[in-house]
Short mmCIF file of C-alpha atoms in Angstrom, two decimals:
data_model
loop_
_atom_site.label_atom_id
_atom_site.label_comp_id
_atom_site.label_asym_id
_atom_site.label_seq_id
_atom_site.Cartn_x
_atom_site.Cartn_y
_atom_site.Cartn_z
CA MET A 1 16.32 -21.35 -26.18
CA LEU A 2 14.23 -22.61 -23.27
CA GLU A 3 10.73 -21.23 -23.75
CA TYR A 4 8.49 -22.98 -21.27
CA ILE A 5 8.20 -26.09 -19.16
CA VAL A 6 5.53 -28.73 -19.32
CA LEU A 7 5.22 -30.45 -15.98
CA GLY A 8 4.00 -33.95 -15.34
CA PHE A 9 4.54 -36.79 -12.89
CA THR A 10 6.45 -40.02 -13.28
CA SER A 11 6.54 -42.14 -10.13
CA PHE A 12 5.76 -39.00 -8.11
CA HIS A 13 8.75 -37.15 -9.54
CA PRO A 14 8.21 -34.23 -11.91
CA THR A 15 9.39 -34.69 -15.49
CA TYR A 16 10.20 -31.72 -17.65
CA ILE A 17 9.59 -31.33 -21.39
CA PHE A 18 11.45 -28.36 -22.83
CA GLY A 19 10.63 -26.32 -25.93
CA ARG A 20 7.45 -25.97 -27.92
CA THR A 21 4.69 -28.51 -27.39
CA SER A 22 3.52 -30.49 -30.40
CA PRO A 23 -0.24 -30.69 -31.20
CA LEU A 24 -0.30 -34.29 -29.97
CA GLU A 25 1.39 -33.30 -26.69
CA TRP A 26 -1.13 -30.47 -26.29
CA GLU A 27 -4.03 -32.86 -26.78
CA ILE A 28 -2.63 -35.19 -24.13
CA LEU A 29 -1.97 -32.31 -21.73
CA VAL A 30 -5.44 -30.86 -22.14
CA LYS A 31 -7.09 -34.21 -21.44
CA MET A 32 -4.92 -34.66 -18.35
CA SER A 33 -5.48 -31.12 -17.08
CA GLN A 34 -9.23 -31.27 -17.63
CA ASN A 35 -9.48 -33.86 -14.89
CA ASN A 36 -11.65 -31.95 -12.40
CA SER A 37 -10.42 -33.81 -9.33
CA TRP A 38 -11.23 -31.84 -6.20
CA THR A 39 -8.10 -31.00 -4.21
CA PRO A 40 -7.59 -29.37 -0.81
CA LEU A 41 -6.57 -26.21 -2.68
CA HIS A 42 -9.95 -26.14 -4.43
CA ALA A 43 -11.67 -26.36 -1.05
CA ARG A 44 -9.49 -23.62 0.45
CA LEU A 45 -10.14 -21.22 -2.40
CA HIS A 46 -13.87 -21.95 -2.36
CA GLN A 47 -13.96 -21.17 1.36
CA THR A 48 -11.81 -18.03 0.97
CA LEU A 49 -14.08 -16.66 -1.76
CA ARG A 50 -17.15 -17.20 0.40
CA GLN A 51 -15.75 -15.95 3.70
CA ARG A 52 -14.08 -12.86 2.27
CA GLN A 53 -16.82 -12.22 -0.31
CA LEU A 54 -14.23 -11.64 -3.01
CA LEU A 55 -16.35 -12.58 -6.02
CA LYS A 56 -20.09 -12.76 -6.55
CA GLN A 57 -21.89 -15.60 -8.25
CA HIS A 58 -22.93 -15.38 -11.91
CA GLN A 59 -20.58 -12.50 -12.71
CA PRO A 60 -18.11 -12.00 -15.56
CA VAL A 61 -14.58 -12.54 -14.24
CA LEU A 62 -11.43 -11.58 -16.13
CA ILE A 63 -8.37 -13.66 -15.20
CA ALA A 64 -4.97 -12.04 -15.76
CA VAL A 65 -2.71 -14.84 -17.02
CA SER A 66 0.99 -14.32 -17.60
CA GLY A 67 1.70 -17.99 -18.31
CA GLY A 68 3.56 -18.51 -15.03
CA GLN A 69 2.64 -21.02 -12.35
CA ASP A 70 0.62 -18.67 -10.13
CA SER A 71 -1.72 -17.38 -12.83
CA LEU A 72 -2.14 -20.84 -14.35
CA CYS A 73 -2.98 -22.25 -10.94
CA LEU A 74 -5.58 -19.53 -10.40
CA MET A 75 -7.06 -20.05 -13.86
CA LYS A 76 -7.50 -23.80 -13.34
CA LEU A 77 -8.95 -23.39 -9.84
CA LEU A 78 -11.52 -20.85 -11.00
CA LEU A 79 -12.36 -22.98 -14.02
CA ASP A 80 -13.02 -25.98 -11.78
CA LEU A 81 -15.09 -23.86 -9.39
CA GLN A 82 -17.08 -22.30 -12.22
CA PRO A 83 -19.97 -24.82 -12.08
CA LYS A 84 -20.53 -23.94 -8.40
CA TRP A 85 -20.32 -20.16 -8.90
CA GLY A 86 -21.71 -19.63 -12.40
CA TRP A 87 -19.01 -17.18 -13.52
CA GLN A 88 -18.36 -16.16 -17.11
CA LEU A 89 -14.59 -16.51 -17.28
CA ALA A 90 -12.13 -15.02 -19.76
CA ILE A 91 -8.35 -14.73 -19.95
CA ALA A 92 -6.47 -11.46 -20.36
CA HIS A 93 -2.80 -11.34 -21.29
CA CYS A 94 -0.54 -8.28 -21.31
CA ASP A 95 2.22 -8.43 -23.92
CA HIS A 96 5.16 -6.20 -22.95
CA ARG A 97 6.94 -6.93 -26.26
CA TRP A 98 10.05 -7.96 -24.35
CA ALA A 99 12.47 -9.96 -26.49
CA LYS A 100 12.81 -12.80 -23.99
CA ASP A 101 9.01 -13.18 -23.84
CA GLU A 102 8.60 -13.91 -27.53
CA GLY A 103 6.01 -16.65 -27.96
CA ILE A 104 4.41 -16.36 -24.52
CA ALA A 105 1.25 -14.62 -25.80
CA ALA A 106 0.64 -17.42 -28.30
CA HIS A 107 1.27 -19.94 -25.53
CA VAL A 108 -1.34 -18.35 -23.25
CA GLN A 109 -3.77 -18.03 -26.15
CA GLN A 110 -3.39 -21.75 -26.84
CA ILE A 111 -4.13 -22.53 -23.19
CA ALA A 112 -7.26 -20.36 -23.31
CA HIS A 113 -8.41 -22.06 -26.51
CA SER A 114 -7.77 -25.51 -25.04
CA PHE A 115 -10.02 -24.75 -22.08
CA GLY A 116 -12.65 -23.01 -24.19
CA LEU A 117 -12.10 -19.60 -22.61
CA PRO A 118 -12.23 -16.23 -24.40
CA PHE A 119 -8.75 -14.72 -24.83
CA ILE A 120 -8.05 -10.97 -24.88
CA LYS A 121 -4.58 -9.58 -25.45
CA GLN A 122 -3.24 -6.09 -24.96
CA ILE A 123 0.08 -5.16 -26.61
CA ALA A 124 2.27 -2.42 -25.18
CA ALA A 125 2.77 0.58 -27.44
CA GLU A 126 6.21 1.17 -25.92
CA ILE A 127 8.71 -1.27 -24.42
CA THR A 128 9.15 -0.51 -20.70
CA THR A 129 12.50 -0.96 -18.97
CA SER A 130 11.67 -0.64 -15.27
CA GLU A 131 9.65 -2.82 -12.92
CA ALA A 132 7.47 0.07 -11.83
CA ALA A 133 6.67 1.21 -15.38
CA ALA A 134 5.86 -2.34 -16.48
CA ARG A 135 3.56 -2.88 -13.51
CA GLN A 136 1.80 0.42 -14.10
CA TRP A 137 1.21 -0.42 -17.77
CA ARG A 138 -0.15 -3.89 -16.92
CA TYR A 139 -2.79 -2.43 -14.62
CA GLN A 140 -3.70 0.21 -17.21
CA ALA A 141 -4.02 -2.51 -19.83
CA LEU A 142 -6.22 -4.65 -17.56
CA VAL A 143 -8.46 -1.66 -16.84
CA GLU A 144 -8.84 -1.01 -20.57
CA ILE A 145 -9.61 -4.66 -21.35
CA ALA A 146 -12.09 -5.03 -18.51
CA SER A 147 -13.84 -1.74 -19.24
CA THR A 148 -14.09 -2.41 -22.96
CA HIS A 149 -15.47 -5.92 -22.56
CA GLY A 150 -17.68 -5.37 -19.52
CA TYR A 151 -15.85 -7.23 -16.75
CA PRO A 152 -16.45 -5.84 -13.22
CA ASN A 153 -13.66 -7.97 -11.70
CA VAL A 154 -10.04 -8.61 -12.63
CA VAL A 155 -8.39 -11.45 -10.70
CA THR A 156 -4.63 -11.93 -10.43
CA GLY A 157 -2.50 -14.79 -9.14
CA HIS A 158 -0.65 -12.88 -6.41
CA THR A 159 0.24 -15.28 -3.60
CA LYS A 160 1.32 -15.27 0.02
CA SER A 161 4.89 -15.37 -1.30
CA ASP A 162 4.31 -12.19 -3.32
CA ARG A 163 2.85 -10.54 -0.24
CA ALA A 164 5.94 -11.39 1.82
CA GLU A 165 8.24 -10.11 -0.94
CA THR A 166 6.26 -6.86 -1.24
CA PHE A 167 6.39 -6.41 2.54
CA LEU A 168 10.18 -6.70 2.54
CA TYR A 169 10.58 -4.57 -0.60
CA ASN A 170 8.54 -1.73 0.86
CA LEU A 171 10.16 -2.07 4.30
CA ILE A 172 13.60 -1.66 2.75
CA ARG A 173 12.37 1.42 0.87
CA GLY A 174 11.15 3.00 4.11
CA SER A 175 7.40 2.64 3.60
CA GLY A 176 4.92 3.18 6.40
CA ALA A 177 2.11 0.87 7.44
CA ASP A 178 0.23 1.46 4.18
CA GLY A 179 3.12 0.17 2.10
CA LEU A 180 3.75 -2.78 4.40
CA ALA A 181 0.07 -3.73 4.16
CA ALA A 182 0.14 -3.64 0.35
CA LEU A 183 -1.27 -6.45 -1.79
CA THR A 184 -4.75 -6.42 -0.35
CA TRP A 185 -7.43 -8.99 -1.14
CA LYS A 186 -9.47 -6.48 -3.10
CA ARG A 187 -9.09 -2.89 -4.23
CA PRO A 188 -10.71 -0.61 -6.83
CA LEU A 189 -8.93 -0.32 -10.17
CA ALA A 190 -11.39 2.10 -11.76
CA PRO A 191 -15.02 3.12 -11.22
CA GLY A 192 -17.07 -0.07 -11.31
CA LEU A 193 -13.97 -2.27 -11.57
CA GLU A 194 -12.23 -4.19 -8.78
CA LEU A 195 -8.91 -5.99 -8.62
CA VAL A 196 -9.21 -9.27 -6.67
CA ARG A 197 -6.34 -11.44 -5.39
CA PRO A 198 -7.84 -14.76 -4.25
CA LEU A 199 -4.53 -16.60 -3.63
CA LEU A 200 -3.03 -14.50 -0.84
CA GLU A 201 -3.16 -17.46 1.54
CA VAL A 202 -1.41 -19.77 -0.94
CA THR A 203 2.38 -19.99 -1.29
CA ARG A 204 4.32 -20.20 -4.52
CA THR A 205 5.40 -23.71 -3.53
CA GLU A 206 1.74 -24.72 -3.41
CA THR A 207 0.92 -23.22 -6.81
CA LEU A 208 3.85 -25.13 -8.35
CA ARG A 209 2.70 -28.37 -6.77
CA PHE A 210 -0.83 -27.80 -8.05
CA CYS A 211 0.41 -27.14 -11.59
CA GLN A 212 2.43 -30.35 -11.43
CA GLN A 213 -0.58 -32.34 -10.24
CA GLN A 214 -2.81 -30.82 -12.92
CA HIS A 215 -0.17 -31.12 -15.69
CA LEU A 216 -0.36 -27.45 -16.56
CA PRO A 217 2.25 -26.05 -19.00
CA ILE A 218 4.21 -23.38 -17.12
CA TRP A 219 6.09 -20.69 -18.99
CA LEU A 220 9.49 -20.04 -17.47
CA ASP A 221 9.82 -16.27 -17.11
CA THR A 222 13.49 -15.48 -17.62
CA TYR A 223 13.03 -11.99 -16.20
CA ASN A 224 12.21 -13.54 -12.82
CA GLN A 225 15.73 -14.96 -12.79
CA ASP A 226 17.43 -11.61 -13.45
CA LEU A 227 19.04 -10.46 -10.20
CA LYS A 228 19.39 -6.87 -11.33
CA TYR A 229 15.76 -6.43 -10.23
CA ALA A 230 15.35 -5.86 -6.48
CA ARG A 231 12.26 -8.07 -6.20
CA ASN A 232 14.12 -10.99 -7.76
CA ARG A 233 16.98 -10.59 -5.27
CA ILE A 234 14.44 -10.60 -2.44
CA ARG A 235 12.80 -13.73 -3.88
CA GLN A 236 15.94 -15.66 -4.69
CA GLU A 237 18.39 -14.48 -2.06
CA LEU A 238 16.85 -12.65 0.90
CA LEU A 239 13.79 -14.80 1.58
CA PRO A 240 15.70 -18.11 1.31
CA TYR A 241 18.30 -16.68 3.72
CA LEU A 242 15.58 -15.69 6.20
CA LYS A 243 13.96 -19.11 5.88
CA ASN A 244 17.22 -20.96 6.47
CA ASN A 245 18.59 -18.78 9.26
CA PHE A 246 15.64 -17.23 11.09
CA ASN A 247 12.17 -18.62 10.40
CA PRO A 248 11.22 -21.45 7.99
CA GLN A 249 7.70 -19.98 7.92
CA VAL A 250 8.83 -16.41 7.24
CA GLU A 251 6.46 -16.01 4.28
CA THR A 252 3.48 -16.84 6.48
CA ALA A 253 4.75 -14.61 9.30
CA LEU A 254 5.23 -11.58 7.02
CA SER A 255 1.91 -12.17 5.29
CA GLN A 256 0.12 -12.30 8.63
CA THR A 257 1.79 -9.06 9.68
CA ALA A 258 0.62 -7.43 6.45
CA GLU A 259 -2.92 -8.68 7.11
CA LEU A 260 -2.91 -7.23 10.63
CA LEU A 261 -1.57 -3.92 9.37
CA ARG A 262 -4.22 -3.78 6.67
CA ALA A 263 -7.01 -3.73 9.27
CA ASP A 264 -5.19 -1.00 11.22
CA VAL A 265 -4.65 1.05 8.07
CA GLU A 266 -8.31 0.84 7.07
CA TYR A 267 -9.40 2.04 10.52
CA LEU A 268 -6.90 4.93 10.58
CA GLU A 269 -7.72 5.98 7.02
CA ASN A 270 -11.44 6.17 7.81
CA ALA A 271 -10.78 8.12 11.01
CA ALA A 272 -8.46 10.52 9.17
CA HIS A 273 -11.04 11.06 6.44
CA GLN A 274 -13.64 12.08 9.00
CA LEU A 275 -11.19 14.42 10.73
CA ARG A 276 -10.19 15.97 7.41
CA GLN A 277 -13.81 16.72 6.59
CA GLU A 278 -14.08 18.60 9.89
CA ALA A 279 -10.82 20.53 9.48
CA ILE A 280 -10.87 21.61 5.84
CA ARG A 281 -12.40 24.76 4.38
CA GLU A 282 -12.11 25.74 0.72
CA GLU A 283 -12.26 29.41 -0.19
CA SER A 284 -14.56 30.34 -3.06
CA ALA A 285 -12.04 32.77 -4.53
CA GLY A 286 -8.69 31.68 -5.89
CA ASN A 287 -6.85 28.47 -5.01
CA LEU A 288 -6.81 28.92 -1.24
CA VAL A 289 -7.57 26.02 1.07
CA LYS A 290 -7.65 26.25 4.88
CA LEU A 291 -6.99 23.58 7.49
CA ASN A 292 -8.24 24.20 11.01
CA ARG A 293 -5.34 23.75 13.44
CA LEU A 294 -7.57 23.48 16.52
CA SER A 295 -9.38 20.46 15.11
CA LEU A 296 -6.15 18.79 14.05
CA ARG A 297 -4.27 19.61 17.27
CA GLN A 298 -6.66 17.52 19.35
CA ALA A 299 -5.96 14.40 17.29
CA PRO A 300 -3.08 11.95 17.78
CA LEU A 301 0.00 12.44 15.63
CA ALA A 302 -0.83 9.33 13.58
CA LEU A 303 -4.13 10.88 12.48
CA GLN A 304 -2.56 14.29 11.89
CA ARG A 305 -0.07 12.78 9.47
CA ARG A 306 -2.76 10.83 7.66
CA VAL A 307 -4.98 13.89 7.31
CA ILE A 308 -2.09 15.85 5.82
CA ARG A 309 -1.16 13.01 3.48
CA GLN A 310 -4.74 12.55 2.28
CA PHE A 311 -5.05 16.28 1.76
CA LEU A 312 -1.83 16.50 -0.28
CA GLN A 313 -2.71 13.43 -2.34
CA GLU A 314 -5.93 15.11 -3.44
CA ASN A 315 -4.50 18.56 -4.05
CA GLN A 316 -1.08 18.18 -5.64
CA PRO A 317 -0.07 16.43 -8.88
CA THR A 318 2.67 14.25 -7.37
CA ALA A 319 2.67 11.87 -4.43
CA PRO A 320 3.64 13.69 -1.22
CA SER A 321 7.04 12.89 0.22
CA PHE A 322 7.75 12.08 3.86
CA GLU A 323 9.45 15.47 4.24
CA GLN A 324 6.45 17.36 2.85
CA ILE A 325 4.05 15.55 5.17
CA GLU A 326 6.28 16.21 8.20
CA GLU A 327 6.75 19.89 7.41
CA LEU A 328 3.05 20.50 6.93
CA THR A 329 2.19 18.48 10.03
CA GLY A 330 4.65 20.62 11.98
CA LEU A 331 2.57 23.71 11.15
CA ILE A 332 -0.29 22.34 13.27
CA THR A 333 1.59 23.39 16.42
CA ALA A 334 3.94 26.00 14.93
CA PRO A 335 3.95 29.72 15.91
CA ASN A 336 1.85 32.20 13.98
CA ARG A 337 3.22 33.23 10.54
CA SER A 338 5.29 30.05 10.24
CA ARG A 339 5.44 28.73 6.71
CA THR A 340 6.75 25.97 4.46
CA SER A 341 7.63 26.15 0.78
CA SER A 342 8.62 22.53 0.15
CA LEU A 343 5.41 21.80 -1.76
CA PRO A 344 5.57 21.42 -5.56
CA GLY A 345 4.74 24.11 -8.08
CA GLY A 346 5.50 27.01 -5.78
CA THR A 347 2.66 26.19 -3.41
CA THR A 348 3.06 27.73 0.03
CA ALA A 349 1.53 26.93 3.43
CA VAL A 350 1.31 29.69 6.06
CA VAL A 351 0.02 29.70 9.64
CA GLU A 352 -2.53 32.44 10.30
CA GLY A 353 -4.03 32.13 13.74
CA GLU A 354 -6.03 28.90 14.00
CA TRP A 355 -5.65 28.15 10.30
CA ILE A 356 -3.05 26.71 7.95
CA ILE A 357 -3.61 28.46 4.62
CA LEU A 358 -2.40 26.80 1.44
CA ASP A 359 -2.14 28.70 -1.84
CA PHE A 360 -1.97 26.18 -4.68
CA ARG A 361 -0.15 27.43 -7.80
CA PHE A 362 -1.05 24.62 -10.23
#
């Protein structure tokens, strides 16, 4: 069974070595990959880190490495930049216990050992079957590893290509601007812990080329070839179709749109937070919460919806649906005594004069 690919160059054409690497091959690969030649990609990442202030100097940095080309590219770039930044680097690997991934954890551990980096592995207690569940577990595992070992930053190898795929995936699912602007440069994972994505201006084609140039051993993830997963169909079918028939630079175009939306979302979220603070009143007795309709009515619809969504996110156990947000937003201008009962757990919202009164039952 094909387990991973070792990439090298022969007369500028990549050569592929399949199967497990012998100790002698590993020694050769390590010597080749430890060549710290400065490339344009090194310079771009160095500039991105400084301009966007993604990572501080002399900090512990935990690198999430799956064994694929993107995470290996990120690992090698950060390792080469380490003398300039003074980081204390370590590798984290999340083992899903999937049958087709047998051997990948040992492969990543061998890479970490070859580069003299600490290696920390988290093994899933249960085998997940869905993309969403697997992703959720990975982030939980990274939080646990980072918190246990004192790392304030977790960096992942998400690329411009991933950003374009996420944009399309969320667009097809009917997401708003927040979903379309997903995959941000930095976001909190837990108190005192940030997730950082330094490669969002780098395409998957560029990470592959870098791994070839640096002779890095890429693990071929068979799950990325399985077209039953929507993201794989977007990657292997939809994006190539868009490139060939509409825009050869579609990944860049979608990524730029996501970046523009991110700035808009941040502004609107801050404005909605301020408005929510003005409009909300919590009653000391019971589970009643009031929203002032007069304050909300003066705001644009975009802010009204965001206030309602923020409010529901904080006060109900499940993520609010589009229908719930719309129904509650409609009460801002509804006649007196209007109500909605679409909220979970039997929670009701009733209009009483200038107030929307919510009685939470959970």
